[in-house]
Structure formats: structure tokens, C-alpha cells
Short mmCIF file of C-alpha atoms and ligand atoms in Angstrom, two decimals:
data_model
loop_
_atom_site.label_atom_id
_atom_site.label_comp_id
_atom_site.label_asym_id
_atom_site.label_seq_id
_atom_site.Cartn_x
_atom_site.Cartn_y
_atom_site.Cartn_z
CA MET Z 1 -0.25 0.13 0.19
CA ASP Z 2 0.79 3.20 -0.78
CA LEU Z 3 1.80 5.37 2.40
CA PRO Z 4 -0.86 8.86 2.37
CA PHE Z 5 0.25 12.13 2.41
CA SER Z 6 0.92 13.80 5.61
CA GLU Z 7 2.63 17.70 6.68
CA SER Z 8 6.28 17.93 6.57
CA TYR Z 9 6.55 19.50 10.54
CA LYS Z 10 4.58 18.16 14.14
CA ILE Z 11 2.75 20.97 16.77
CA LYS Z 12 5.12 21.62 19.53
CA MET Z 13 2.77 24.11 21.08
CA VAL Z 14 -1.21 24.92 20.71
CA GLU Z 15 -3.10 27.58 21.19
CA THR Z 16 -6.75 26.90 22.61
CA ILE Z 17 -9.36 28.16 20.56
CA ARG Z 18 -13.23 27.76 21.33
CA LYS Z 19 -16.51 26.95 20.18
CA SER Z 20 -20.02 28.79 20.84
CA THR Z 21 -23.33 28.57 20.36
CA ARG Z 22 -25.51 30.19 17.46
CA LYS Z 23 -26.97 32.49 19.57
CA GLU Z 24 -24.11 34.01 21.00
CA ARG Z 25 -22.95 34.73 17.37
CA GLU Z 26 -25.84 35.61 16.29
CA GLN Z 27 -25.80 38.10 19.63
CA TRP Z 28 -21.97 39.10 18.67
CA ILE Z 29 -22.64 39.50 14.69
CA LYS Z 30 -24.98 41.85 15.23
CA GLU Z 31 -23.05 44.24 17.58
CA ALA Z 32 -20.22 44.14 14.55
CA LYS Z 33 -22.76 45.72 12.87
CA TYR Z 34 -22.63 42.55 10.24
CA ASN Z 35 -18.86 43.97 9.91
CA LEU Z 36 -16.90 40.84 10.28
CA PHE Z 37 -13.71 42.86 10.94
CA ASN Z 38 -15.62 43.40 13.87
CA LEU Z 39 -15.46 40.20 15.52
CA ARG Z 40 -13.30 39.88 18.16
CA SER Z 41 -10.99 36.56 17.62
CA GLU Z 42 -12.38 35.05 20.66
CA GLN Z 43 -15.92 34.80 18.49
CA VAL Z 44 -14.00 33.17 16.52
CA PHE Z 45 -14.22 29.54 16.05
CA ILE Z 46 -11.16 28.97 12.66
CA ASP Z 47 -10.33 31.91 11.57
CA LEU Z 48 -10.49 32.86 7.37
CA LEU Z 49 -10.26 36.37 7.44
CA THR Z 50 -6.50 36.30 5.75
CA ASP Z 51 -3.48 34.19 5.58
CA SER Z 52 -1.21 37.69 6.35
CA GLY Z 53 0.46 37.62 9.87
CA THR Z 54 -1.50 34.86 10.75
CA GLY Z 55 1.23 31.23 9.75
CA ALA Z 56 2.47 29.55 12.83
CA MET Z 57 6.68 30.65 13.29
CA SER Z 58 8.87 27.47 13.08
CA ASP Z 59 10.48 26.46 15.82
CA LYS Z 60 13.72 28.20 14.31
CA GLN Z 61 12.18 30.88 13.42
CA TRP Z 62 11.77 31.53 17.72
CA SER Z 63 15.09 31.02 18.29
CA GLU Z 64 16.01 33.56 15.94
CA LEU Z 65 14.08 35.79 17.97
CA MET Z 66 15.99 34.92 20.91
CA LEU Z 67 19.62 36.41 19.11
CA GLY Z 68 18.00 39.40 16.87
CA ASP Z 69 20.99 42.63 17.17
CA GLU Z 70 18.53 45.34 18.06
CA SER Z 71 21.42 48.52 16.79
CA TYR Z 72 19.88 51.12 15.37
CA ALA Z 73 22.54 51.02 12.41
CA GLY Z 74 23.89 48.14 10.70
CA ALA Z 75 22.38 45.95 13.01
CA ARG Z 76 23.88 42.11 12.55
CA SER Z 77 20.17 41.50 11.99
CA TYR Z 78 19.48 43.89 8.93
CA TYR Z 79 22.85 41.91 7.31
CA LYS Z 80 21.52 38.47 8.00
CA LEU Z 81 18.08 39.95 6.26
CA LYS Z 82 20.52 41.48 3.15
CA ASP Z 83 22.70 38.26 2.84
CA THR Z 84 19.57 36.03 2.57
CA ILE Z 85 17.66 37.86 0.10
CA LYS Z 86 20.84 37.95 -2.07
CA GLU Z 87 20.87 35.12 -2.26
CA ILE Z 88 17.10 33.21 -2.30
CA LEU Z 89 15.89 36.10 -3.94
CA GLY Z 90 18.86 37.70 -6.16
CA PHE Z 91 18.76 41.47 -5.19
CA GLU Z 92 21.56 43.29 -4.53
CA TYR Z 93 19.97 46.29 -2.61
CA PHE Z 94 17.20 45.91 -0.20
CA LEU Z 95 15.23 48.44 2.08
CA PRO Z 96 13.09 46.86 5.27
CA THR Z 97 9.91 47.28 6.36
CA HIS Z 98 7.49 47.20 8.55
CA GLN Z 99 4.71 45.40 6.10
CA GLY Z 100 4.19 45.25 2.29
CA ARG Z 101 1.83 48.52 2.31
CA ALA Z 102 5.16 50.60 3.37
CA ALA Z 103 7.02 49.35 0.71
CA GLU Z 104 4.88 50.73 -1.71
CA ASN Z 105 4.22 53.13 -0.22
CA VAL Z 106 7.92 54.01 -0.48
CA LEU Z 107 8.89 52.27 -3.38
CA PHE Z 108 5.59 54.26 -5.07
CA SER Z 109 6.62 57.61 -3.43
CA THR Z 110 10.39 57.49 -5.75
CA ILE Z 111 8.63 56.42 -9.12
CA VAL Z 112 4.81 57.12 -9.61
CA LYS Z 113 4.01 60.64 -10.07
CA GLN Z 114 0.11 62.28 -10.37
CA GLY Z 115 -1.24 61.11 -14.38
CA ASP Z 116 0.91 57.54 -14.49
CA LEU Z 117 -0.30 54.16 -15.73
CA LEU Z 118 0.89 51.61 -14.14
CA PRO Z 119 -0.21 48.76 -16.02
CA GLY Z 120 0.05 45.01 -14.44
CA ASN Z 121 -2.49 41.79 -13.13
CA ALA Z 122 -5.14 42.52 -10.97
CA HIS Z 123 -3.18 45.19 -8.06
CA PHE Z 124 -3.48 44.02 -4.83
CA ASP Z 125 -6.15 46.71 -3.15
CA THR Z 126 -3.60 48.43 -1.19
CA THR Z 127 -1.51 47.99 -4.69
CA LYS Z 128 -4.15 50.35 -5.79
CA GLY Z 129 -4.93 52.00 -3.34
CA HIS Z 130 -1.31 53.79 -2.94
CA ILE Z 131 -0.93 54.67 -7.20
CA GLU Z 132 -4.96 56.67 -6.94
CA PHE Z 133 -3.72 58.58 -3.33
CA ARG Z 134 -1.25 59.66 -6.70
CA LYS Z 135 -3.81 60.36 -8.61
CA ALA Z 136 -1.93 57.38 -10.82
CA HIS Z 137 -3.74 54.32 -12.27
CA ALA Z 138 -3.60 50.65 -12.32
CA ILE Z 139 -4.93 49.49 -15.30
CA ASP Z 140 -5.70 45.60 -15.20
CA CYS Z 141 -4.58 43.18 -17.38
CA THR Z 142 -5.48 40.35 -16.55
CA ILE Z 143 -6.33 37.11 -18.61
CA ASP Z 144 -10.34 37.40 -19.44
CA GLU Z 145 -9.96 33.30 -18.45
CA ALA Z 146 -9.67 34.68 -14.44
CA TYR Z 147 -12.88 36.25 -14.70
CA ASN Z 148 -14.62 33.03 -15.63
CA THR Z 149 -14.80 30.79 -12.23
CA GLN Z 150 -15.58 27.48 -13.57
CA MET Z 151 -12.28 27.53 -16.19
CA GLU Z 152 -9.81 25.54 -15.19
CA HIS Z 153 -6.38 27.32 -15.92
CA PRO Z 154 -3.05 25.93 -15.07
CA PHE Z 155 -2.38 29.96 -14.35
CA LYS Z 156 -5.09 32.97 -14.07
CA GLY Z 157 -2.72 35.19 -12.88
CA ASN Z 158 -1.10 35.70 -16.23
CA LEU Z 159 -0.59 39.12 -18.41
CA ASP Z 160 -2.99 39.07 -21.63
CA GLU Z 161 -0.04 39.62 -24.37
CA GLU Z 162 -2.13 41.82 -26.46
CA LYS Z 163 -3.53 44.24 -23.33
CA LEU Z 164 -0.02 45.02 -22.00
CA GLU Z 165 1.06 45.61 -25.36
CA LYS Z 166 -1.63 47.82 -26.11
CA VAL Z 167 -1.18 49.88 -22.92
CA LEU Z 168 2.56 50.18 -23.41
CA LYS Z 169 2.21 51.16 -27.15
CA GLU Z 170 -0.19 54.06 -26.71
CA ASN Z 171 1.50 55.86 -23.93
CA PRO Z 172 4.67 57.40 -22.90
CA SER Z 173 7.50 55.14 -21.51
CA GLU Z 174 7.50 58.65 -19.13
CA ARG Z 175 3.85 58.07 -18.14
CA ILE Z 176 4.70 54.35 -16.60
CA PRO Z 177 6.81 54.30 -13.83
CA ALA Z 178 6.28 50.37 -13.39
CA ILE Z 179 4.68 47.45 -14.57
CA ILE Z 180 3.60 45.94 -11.76
CA VAL Z 181 2.79 41.72 -11.76
CA THR Z 182 1.81 40.19 -8.88
CA VAL Z 183 3.05 36.51 -7.72
CA THR Z 184 0.28 35.25 -6.47
CA CYS Z 185 -2.23 37.31 -8.02
CA ASN Z 186 -4.35 37.66 -4.85
CA THR Z 187 -6.97 39.41 -6.37
CA SER Z 188 -8.11 36.50 -8.87
CA GLY Z 189 -7.98 33.99 -6.46
CA GLY Z 190 -4.68 33.48 -4.94
CA GLN Z 191 -3.85 32.51 -9.29
CA PRO Z 192 -0.24 32.09 -10.55
CA VAL Z 193 1.81 33.76 -12.50
CA SER Z 194 3.80 31.69 -15.83
CA MET Z 195 7.53 31.83 -16.26
CA GLU Z 196 6.68 32.65 -20.01
CA ASN Z 197 4.05 34.84 -18.99
CA MET Z 198 7.12 36.97 -16.61
CA ARG Z 199 9.60 36.34 -20.20
CA MET Z 200 6.63 38.31 -21.97
CA VAL Z 201 6.61 40.73 -19.59
CA ARG Z 202 10.25 41.22 -19.31
CA ARG Z 203 10.82 41.16 -23.33
CA LEU Z 204 7.63 43.73 -23.47
CA ALA Z 205 9.46 46.04 -20.80
CA ASP Z 206 12.47 45.92 -22.66
CA LYS Z 207 10.75 46.65 -25.57
CA TYR Z 208 9.11 49.41 -24.27
CA GLY Z 209 11.93 50.84 -22.25
CA VAL Z 210 10.03 50.43 -18.66
CA ARG Z 211 10.53 48.57 -14.91
CA VAL Z 212 8.70 45.23 -13.92
CA VAL Z 213 8.26 45.31 -10.29
CA PHE Z 214 6.71 42.05 -8.42
CA ASP Z 215 4.65 42.63 -5.67
CA SER Z 216 5.82 39.20 -4.61
CA ALA Z 217 3.97 38.32 -1.23
CA ARG Z 218 2.82 35.55 -2.42
CA PHE Z 219 6.09 34.25 -4.60
CA ALA Z 220 7.15 30.54 -3.05
CA GLU Z 221 3.68 29.63 -3.84
CA ASN Z 222 3.77 30.88 -7.53
CA ALA Z 223 7.05 29.07 -7.59
CA TYR Z 224 5.43 26.11 -6.18
CA PHE Z 225 3.01 25.88 -9.62
CA ILE Z 226 5.26 26.92 -11.89
CA LYS Z 227 6.89 23.47 -10.94
CA MET Z 228 3.76 21.28 -10.53
CA ARG Z 229 2.33 22.93 -13.52
CA GLU Z 230 4.62 24.72 -16.04
CA GLU Z 231 6.57 22.21 -18.47
CA GLY Z 232 10.52 22.32 -17.85
CA TYR Z 233 9.85 22.57 -14.75
CA ALA Z 234 8.81 19.91 -12.19
CA ASP Z 235 13.20 18.86 -11.71
CA LYS Z 236 13.74 22.39 -10.71
CA SER Z 237 14.13 22.75 -6.80
CA ILE Z 238 11.74 26.65 -5.18
CA ARG Z 239 15.04 28.06 -5.27
CA GLU Z 240 15.37 27.60 -8.60
CA ILE Z 241 12.67 28.34 -9.95
CA VAL Z 242 12.66 31.57 -7.39
CA SER Z 243 16.17 32.90 -8.49
CA GLU Z 244 14.50 32.53 -12.59
CA MET Z 245 11.43 34.01 -11.65
CA PHE Z 246 12.76 37.15 -9.52
CA SER Z 247 15.58 37.34 -12.78
CA TYR Z 248 12.78 38.59 -15.10
CA ALA Z 249 11.92 41.73 -12.57
CA ASP Z 250 13.89 45.04 -11.55
CA ALA Z 251 12.54 45.90 -8.16
CA MET Z 252 10.22 43.62 -5.89
CA THR Z 253 7.94 45.03 -2.84
CA MET Z 254 7.29 42.35 -0.40
CA SER Z 255 4.78 42.03 3.07
CA SER Z 256 7.02 39.15 4.24
CA LYS Z 257 3.79 38.39 6.62
CA LYS Z 258 2.88 35.42 4.06
CA ASP Z 259 5.47 33.57 2.22
CA ALA Z 260 7.39 34.96 4.41
CA ILE Z 261 5.69 33.09 7.49
CA VAL Z 262 6.33 36.36 9.90
CA ASN Z 263 3.73 38.18 11.83
CA ILE Z 264 5.00 41.70 10.47
CA GLY Z 265 7.37 43.12 8.70
CA GLY Z 266 7.99 43.87 4.86
CA PHE Z 267 10.43 44.81 2.21
CA ILE Z 268 11.75 46.18 -1.04
CA GLY Z 269 14.50 44.76 -3.60
CA LEU Z 270 16.19 46.73 -6.46
CA LYS Z 271 18.70 46.01 -8.52
CA ASP Z 272 19.54 49.17 -9.61
CA LYS Z 273 21.48 50.89 -7.31
CA GLU Z 274 20.32 55.38 -8.02
CA LEU Z 275 16.86 53.91 -7.25
CA PHE Z 276 17.74 51.90 -3.92
CA ARG Z 277 19.32 55.50 -3.24
CA GLN Z 278 16.04 57.68 -3.78
CA ALA Z 279 14.63 55.45 -2.38
CA SER Z 280 16.44 55.77 0.99
CA THR Z 281 15.25 58.77 1.41
CA PHE Z 282 11.63 57.70 1.58
CA ASN Z 283 12.83 54.91 3.63
CA ILE Z 284 14.01 56.99 6.66
CA MET Z 285 11.42 59.34 6.38
CA PHE Z 286 8.59 57.00 6.65
CA GLU Z 287 9.65 53.51 7.73
CA GLY Z 288 12.88 54.27 9.77
CA PHE Z 289 16.82 54.37 8.77
CA ILE Z 290 17.42 51.78 6.58
CA THR Z 291 19.08 49.00 8.38
CA TYR Z 292 16.04 48.20 10.40
CA GLY Z 293 12.81 50.76 8.22
CA GLY Z 294 10.35 49.54 10.63
CA MET Z 295 11.44 46.13 12.20
CA SER Z 296 13.11 45.38 14.53
CA GLY Z 297 16.47 43.03 14.79
CA ARG Z 298 14.56 40.31 16.17
CA ASP Z 299 11.67 40.06 13.50
CA MET Z 300 14.25 40.67 10.54
CA ASN Z 301 16.23 37.36 12.06
CA ALA Z 302 12.95 35.57 11.85
CA LEU Z 303 12.24 36.98 8.18
CA ALA Z 304 15.44 34.94 7.14
CA GLN Z 305 14.87 32.17 8.29
CA GLY Z 306 10.92 32.37 6.70
CA LEU Z 307 12.21 33.19 3.11
CA ARG Z 308 14.63 30.01 3.86
CA GLU Z 309 11.67 27.86 5.34
CA GLY Z 310 9.13 29.18 3.27
CA THR Z 311 10.87 27.74 -0.16
CA GLU Z 312 11.39 24.52 0.99
CA PHE Z 313 9.22 22.37 -1.74
CA GLU Z 314 7.90 19.70 1.74
CA TYR Z 315 6.60 23.14 3.39
CA LEU Z 316 4.90 24.47 0.21
CA GLN Z 317 3.61 20.72 -0.75
CA THR Z 318 2.34 20.66 2.33
CA ARG Z 319 0.50 23.80 2.63
CA ILE Z 320 -1.62 24.16 -0.67
CA ARG Z 321 -2.40 20.68 -0.78
CA GLN Z 322 -4.57 21.75 2.49
CA VAL Z 323 -6.15 23.94 0.64
CA GLU Z 324 -6.29 21.60 -2.10
CA TYR Z 325 -7.62 19.38 0.44
CA LEU Z 326 -10.07 21.67 1.30
CA GLY Z 327 -10.81 22.63 -2.14
CA SER Z 328 -11.70 18.24 -3.11
CA LYS Z 329 -14.49 18.64 0.00
CA LEU Z 330 -15.64 21.65 -1.25
CA ASP Z 331 -16.38 19.68 -4.76
CA GLU Z 332 -17.27 16.81 -3.10
CA TYR Z 333 -20.99 18.62 -1.79
CA GLY Z 334 -21.23 21.09 -5.17
CA ILE Z 335 -19.84 24.23 -3.90
CA LYS Z 336 -18.46 26.23 -6.50
CA PHE Z 337 -15.33 28.08 -6.41
CA GLN Z 338 -12.37 30.45 -8.48
CA ARG Z 339 -10.93 26.59 -9.84
CA PRO Z 340 -8.07 25.65 -9.96
CA VAL Z 341 -7.47 25.71 -6.67
CA GLY Z 342 -5.50 28.96 -5.12
CA GLY Z 343 -2.22 28.88 -3.08
CA HIS Z 344 -3.21 30.89 -0.65
CA ALA Z 345 -7.06 30.78 0.05
CA ILE Z 346 -10.55 29.51 -1.65
CA PHE Z 347 -12.36 31.98 -3.36
CA VAL Z 348 -16.25 30.98 -2.87
CA ASP Z 349 -18.47 31.72 -5.75
CA ALA Z 350 -21.49 33.64 -3.95
CA LYS Z 351 -23.11 34.26 -6.35
CA GLN Z 352 -24.09 30.34 -7.31
CA VAL Z 353 -24.00 29.22 -3.75
CA LEU Z 354 -26.59 31.81 -2.77
CA PRO Z 355 -27.76 32.74 -6.34
CA ASN Z 356 -31.28 33.99 -4.85
CA VAL Z 357 -29.53 37.15 -2.84
CA PRO Z 358 -29.58 40.01 -5.27
CA ARG Z 359 -26.23 41.14 -6.36
CA GLU Z 360 -27.33 44.78 -4.58
CA GLU Z 361 -27.40 42.88 -1.39
CA PHE Z 362 -23.92 42.08 -1.20
CA PRO Z 363 -24.20 37.88 -1.48
CA ALA Z 364 -20.57 37.10 -0.77
CA GLN Z 365 -20.98 39.38 2.44
CA THR Z 366 -24.09 37.50 2.91
CA LEU Z 367 -22.59 34.40 2.67
CA GLY Z 368 -20.14 35.26 5.08
CA ILE Z 369 -22.27 36.12 7.65
CA GLU Z 370 -24.14 33.24 7.17
CA LEU Z 371 -21.41 30.86 8.07
CA TYR Z 372 -20.28 32.39 11.06
CA LEU Z 373 -23.54 31.59 12.50
CA GLU Z 374 -23.34 28.60 11.22
CA ALA Z 375 -19.93 27.57 12.55
CA GLY Z 376 -18.48 30.32 13.76
CA VAL Z 377 -15.77 30.02 10.61
CA ARG Z 378 -15.41 33.82 9.54
CA GLY Z 379 -14.12 34.52 6.08
CA VAL Z 380 -14.11 37.57 4.17
CA GLU Z 381 -15.91 39.67 1.57
CA ILE Z 382 -14.00 40.13 -2.13
CA GLY Z 383 -17.14 41.50 -4.31
CA ALA Z 384 -19.45 44.90 -4.53
CA ILE Z 385 -18.57 45.87 -0.67
CA LEU Z 386 -14.48 45.82 -1.44
CA ALA Z 387 -14.79 47.31 -4.77
CA ASP Z 388 -16.16 51.02 -3.38
CA ARG Z 389 -18.01 53.34 -5.07
CA ASP Z 390 -16.96 54.76 -8.54
CA PRO Z 391 -14.50 57.58 -7.43
CA GLU Z 392 -16.57 60.18 -10.68
CA THR Z 393 -19.95 58.91 -10.30
CA ARG Z 394 -20.05 57.23 -6.41
CA GLU Z 395 -22.68 54.29 -7.69
CA ASN Z 396 -21.64 51.34 -6.47
CA ARG Z 397 -18.66 49.55 -8.47
CA TYR Z 398 -20.25 45.46 -8.92
CA PRO Z 399 -17.35 43.35 -10.18
CA GLU Z 400 -17.54 40.45 -11.98
CA LEU Z 401 -16.40 38.06 -9.25
CA GLU Z 402 -18.97 37.88 -6.00
CA MET Z 403 -16.24 36.28 -3.80
CA LEU Z 404 -15.90 35.15 0.00
CA ARG Z 405 -12.24 34.12 0.47
CA LEU Z 406 -11.34 31.16 3.01
CA THR Z 407 -7.90 32.40 3.90
CA ILE Z 408 -6.08 29.39 4.78
CA PRO Z 409 -3.13 30.77 7.18
CA ARG Z 410 0.35 28.49 7.54
CA ARG Z 411 0.61 25.42 9.40
CA THR Z 412 -2.88 27.15 12.08
CA TYR Z 413 -4.98 24.79 11.37
CA THR Z 414 -5.49 21.44 10.53
CA ASN Z 415 -7.65 19.08 8.22
CA ASN Z 416 -9.92 18.35 10.53
CA HIS Z 417 -10.75 22.16 10.79
CA MET Z 418 -10.93 21.82 6.66
CA ASP Z 419 -13.54 19.46 8.13
CA VAL Z 420 -15.50 22.10 9.90
CA ILE Z 421 -15.66 24.30 6.78
CA ALA Z 422 -16.73 22.26 4.46
CA ALA Z 423 -19.52 21.57 6.24
CA ALA Z 424 -20.66 24.05 7.19
CA LEU Z 425 -20.45 26.13 3.95
CA ARG Z 426 -22.33 22.74 2.22
CA ASN Z 427 -25.31 23.51 5.43
CA VAL Z 428 -25.02 26.91 4.28
CA ALA Z 429 -25.56 26.21 0.68
CA GLU Z 430 -28.92 23.98 1.64
CA ARG Z 431 -30.58 26.42 2.64
CA LYS Z 432 -30.00 28.39 -0.12
CA ASP Z 433 -34.37 28.87 -1.45
CA GLU Z 434 -34.55 30.13 2.00
CA ILE Z 435 -31.65 32.99 2.15
CA THR Z 436 -33.30 35.50 -0.36
CA ARG Z 437 -31.73 38.86 1.14
CA GLY Z 438 -29.17 40.27 2.13
CA VAL Z 439 -27.60 43.15 3.57
CA LYS Z 440 -27.28 47.22 3.49
CA ILE Z 441 -24.87 49.12 3.77
CA LEU Z 442 -25.77 51.83 7.31
CA TRP Z 443 -22.55 53.77 6.95
CA GLU Z 444 -19.08 53.62 4.93
CA ALA Z 445 -16.25 55.93 4.81
CA PRO Z 446 -15.34 57.81 1.48
CA ILE Z 447 -12.31 54.82 0.49
CA MET Z 448 -12.05 51.71 1.32
CA ARG Z 449 -14.84 51.38 3.17
CA HIS Z 450 -14.46 47.18 3.25
CA PHE Z 451 -13.19 47.29 6.61
CA THR Z 452 -15.52 50.07 8.11
CA VAL Z 453 -18.58 49.88 6.59
CA GLU Z 454 -22.26 49.07 9.16
CA LEU Z 455 -24.58 46.94 8.03
CA ASP Z 456 -27.68 45.76 8.43
CA ARG Z 457 -30.24 42.85 7.82
CA LEU Z 458 -32.24 42.70 5.36
N1 LIG P 501 0.42 43.22 -2.08
C1 LIG P 501 -1.02 41.71 -1.85
C2 LIG P 501 -0.71 40.79 -2.67
C3 LIG P 501 -1.23 41.67 -0.78
O1 LIG P 501 -2.03 40.22 -0.45
C4 LIG P 501 -0.69 42.16 0.20
C5 LIG P 501 -1.99 41.59 1.35
C6 LIG P 501 0.04 43.98 0.90
C7 LIG P 501 0.72 43.23 -0.70
C8 LIG P 501 0.00 44.33 0.67
O2 LIG P 501 0.65 43.92 2.13
O3 LIG P 501 -0.80 43.99 4.42
O4 LIG P 501 1.96 43.34 4.58
O5 LIG P 501 0.93 45.84 4.27
N2 LIG P 501 -2.59 41.06 1.46
C9 LIG P 501 -3.74 41.16 3.04
C10 LIG P 501 -5.09 39.72 2.56
C11 LIG P 501 -3.58 42.14 4.26
O6 LIG P 501 -5.31 39.62 3.18
O7 LIG P 501 -4.91 39.46 1.82
P1 LIG P 501 0.77 44.47 4.08
#
């Protein structure tokens, strides 16, 4: 008999989580104004709000915390991280920041000006936020296949060559500070970008004289998918694939809270010395001196170790097979989600699970509330509430994808938890004929309403 697959680690420390009653949850979600961000973590049984900063550090990472050098300038921890980034990612220059959006703030302060265009593959919210805040424009060039949730495509994060070339051809290169390639593409469902596609982006960037920046939060998961799905990469190691990926980038921004498996941290990787010098000024203004940039020495140590562990094949296989396991359970129960399964999450197609809730009543948010009521599982809406209003018309924007994201923290939950999540979702889906009304907005912030919106049930 072939031995079944199992995790590449064992558990040394645990944290108790508590189940609650439906009655308690009804009260709590009402007090939270039906916004899942407003729940206290003790009111949640299985927390799938995000995979950002929520993973479990290893014994080696915890040991590294004790070795941190907290010197203001020139700390050993800084050099340990610098050497690791050079070795694994290939960037000569780097700037530490306190998290990913801070890296975006520093880099975009250096390169983006009013009226600029930044084509890419469905930019993440904070990336788009930092672009639009500077009165520049993020242009989505993702392939059309990404918007058909039921279509199987190995690299739904890919950029469409025609769409990208059109932007590059029709605009002067001075107005295009960078092409932003998000690996994996969070917004389209944690979907990877193929090596071939990265090569295409590099070729066009060289042809039109523009930079390529990788938004790299989940770069290692992307490398895993290249190894598993792209011809010619099966025998290459994750580190070899990572190294080739970043050979096509001029710079990278990183949220270390994802694939570097730490609770806080970020950085910018750069190949150009002059750009590094310019960005350093903004780093000092916004984050801290260039050898700590908002991170403590111990956190830089844990991050350096996390980059090593996060790029090991066995770890990535354990991680992504767990997400796939949840996907296979949902398939068994007939629940529709973005196919194929992404790297860090399952994006449940709310319009298909709750077909009777009108779009104006936010089906994905409604599904999130129902799943919480059912089992204390907290997901996050990736749909019309997140998409905000059109800045000019102030009308609600209804994106093609109306999803509930079930984001799996790294090394945190077991497959028994996955079983609970799938069963709870099945129970909700079975009540779809009774769930015909959604929610209405009582109060919202003028931008980024997603996080603080107050809602009521209809
Ligand atoms: N880029 C991507 C692709 C991300 O997914 C995130 C964060 C960031 C940048 C910003 O990084 O949070 O460290 O400032 N994504 C989290 C999420 C918040 O839940 O998907 P950060």
C-alpha cells in the first residue's frame, strides 16, 4: 500500500480555540454591525479572514528572535536578512519596511507621479490605493479566463500580452513607471503567473523601456505552481525557480507576513543603485533608518529564517495540499469556487452558492455572515463592498467576481478544521432557497469602506 501524504512538521505549541453557540454568534455579529472585521478574535472559532501574519512560526524562527541585534544602525540582523535576500531572491539592494503596503508607499513615492499608468494583473487593494492616492491609474491586464470561475486554467494570474502591449504602445514610457506583476495574484484567487508569462512581460518591458516590479507576497507559492504545472520545471528546485522568476524583475515589494511566515514585516528589493538611493530617503522618512526600516532586529532574523523555510518544497507541498484538500471537500458538496484551487485561499463563488440574493444586497458578504452564524468560521468578502464606489459617479461598482475568500493561515489549522469549514458551507448552501435577502449599508467610509462598513440584515 502506498503511504498517504502527511505534513512535513509536527506541533510543539498549541493555542486553545473555543466553539460558541449560534445564539452567541447571532448577538456578536449584530453588535459587529454585520462586518466580520469588527468581531473579536475570541468570537471566532476558525479564522480565515487572512493568511497575512497569521501563520505559525517554527522553532528555528523563535530561536532567531533571541539572536536579534537591536542596534539602530548596521545591526547583524540587517546583514543576515540582506544576505538571505541576495542569496534566495537575487536582489543586490534592499530596504526593510514594517509591512507590504509600507514597501509600496516607499517605492511608489520614489517612482509614481500624477497621471502615470501602472499596468498589471489585478493589483491588490493597497497597491491600487497607493497608485490612486497619487492620482495615477492601475490598469488591469489580467487574462479574461481569470473571470470565469469554472474554467480550468493553470495560470489564471497571467497578464494578457495584447492588453499589456496596447497600454505600452499607446502611452509614452515616461508615464509608465512600472509594470506590476503580482505573484500569486491575490485578487483573482491566489492564482499563479507562469514563467513564460513573466518572460513575456520582461520582453515587452525591454521593448518599451519600462520597469518591472513584482508584488511578491506569495512568490514561493507561485514557484510551487510553476514546478507542478509548467513544462520544463518539474525537476527544478523551488529556489532555482524563484531565482529565475526574480531575474525578470527590476524591483520587488514584499509583504513578509505571507510567504516569509512571520507575523509582521516587509521589504523592497532593488537591482539599481540609484533607485535604491532615491528610495532610501523615503524609507528614512516613513519607516526608519535604512538598516531597520520599521522592523526590530529580532523580527529581521525571524524573517530571514522564514524566507528559507518558505522556499522549501516539502513545506509548500504541505501548505498547498491543505488548500487543495478543502477544495476537494467543497467539490464533493457541489460548492462552486474559483478553479483551480489557489495558493493561499479558496474563493467561493457567492453568486452561485446564494443565487437568490440580489447583487445590490451583497451576496458574498451575506454568505460570510451565514458561514459565521453556522460554525463561527470567519471568511472575508472579495466582492462589491470591497470594490467600493466609482470615484467619479459614486455608484456602487459590481465586479465580475463576487467571492467569499476562505484564507488558510500557514501551518495553523489541521485538515479536521478543513472538514468543519466544508460541512458548514454545505449546510449554508443547502438553505439557499430560504436565503433570499442580503444586507444593506448603514454607514461607509468615503474610501476603503470594506474594513469599517456598518451593515444591517434585510
Ligand atoms: N500585496 C499583496 C498581493 C497582498 O496580498 C497584500 C496583503 C499586500 C500587498 C500588502 O501587504 O498587508 O503586509 O501591508 N494582503 C493581505 C490579505 C492583507 O489579506 O490578502 P501588507
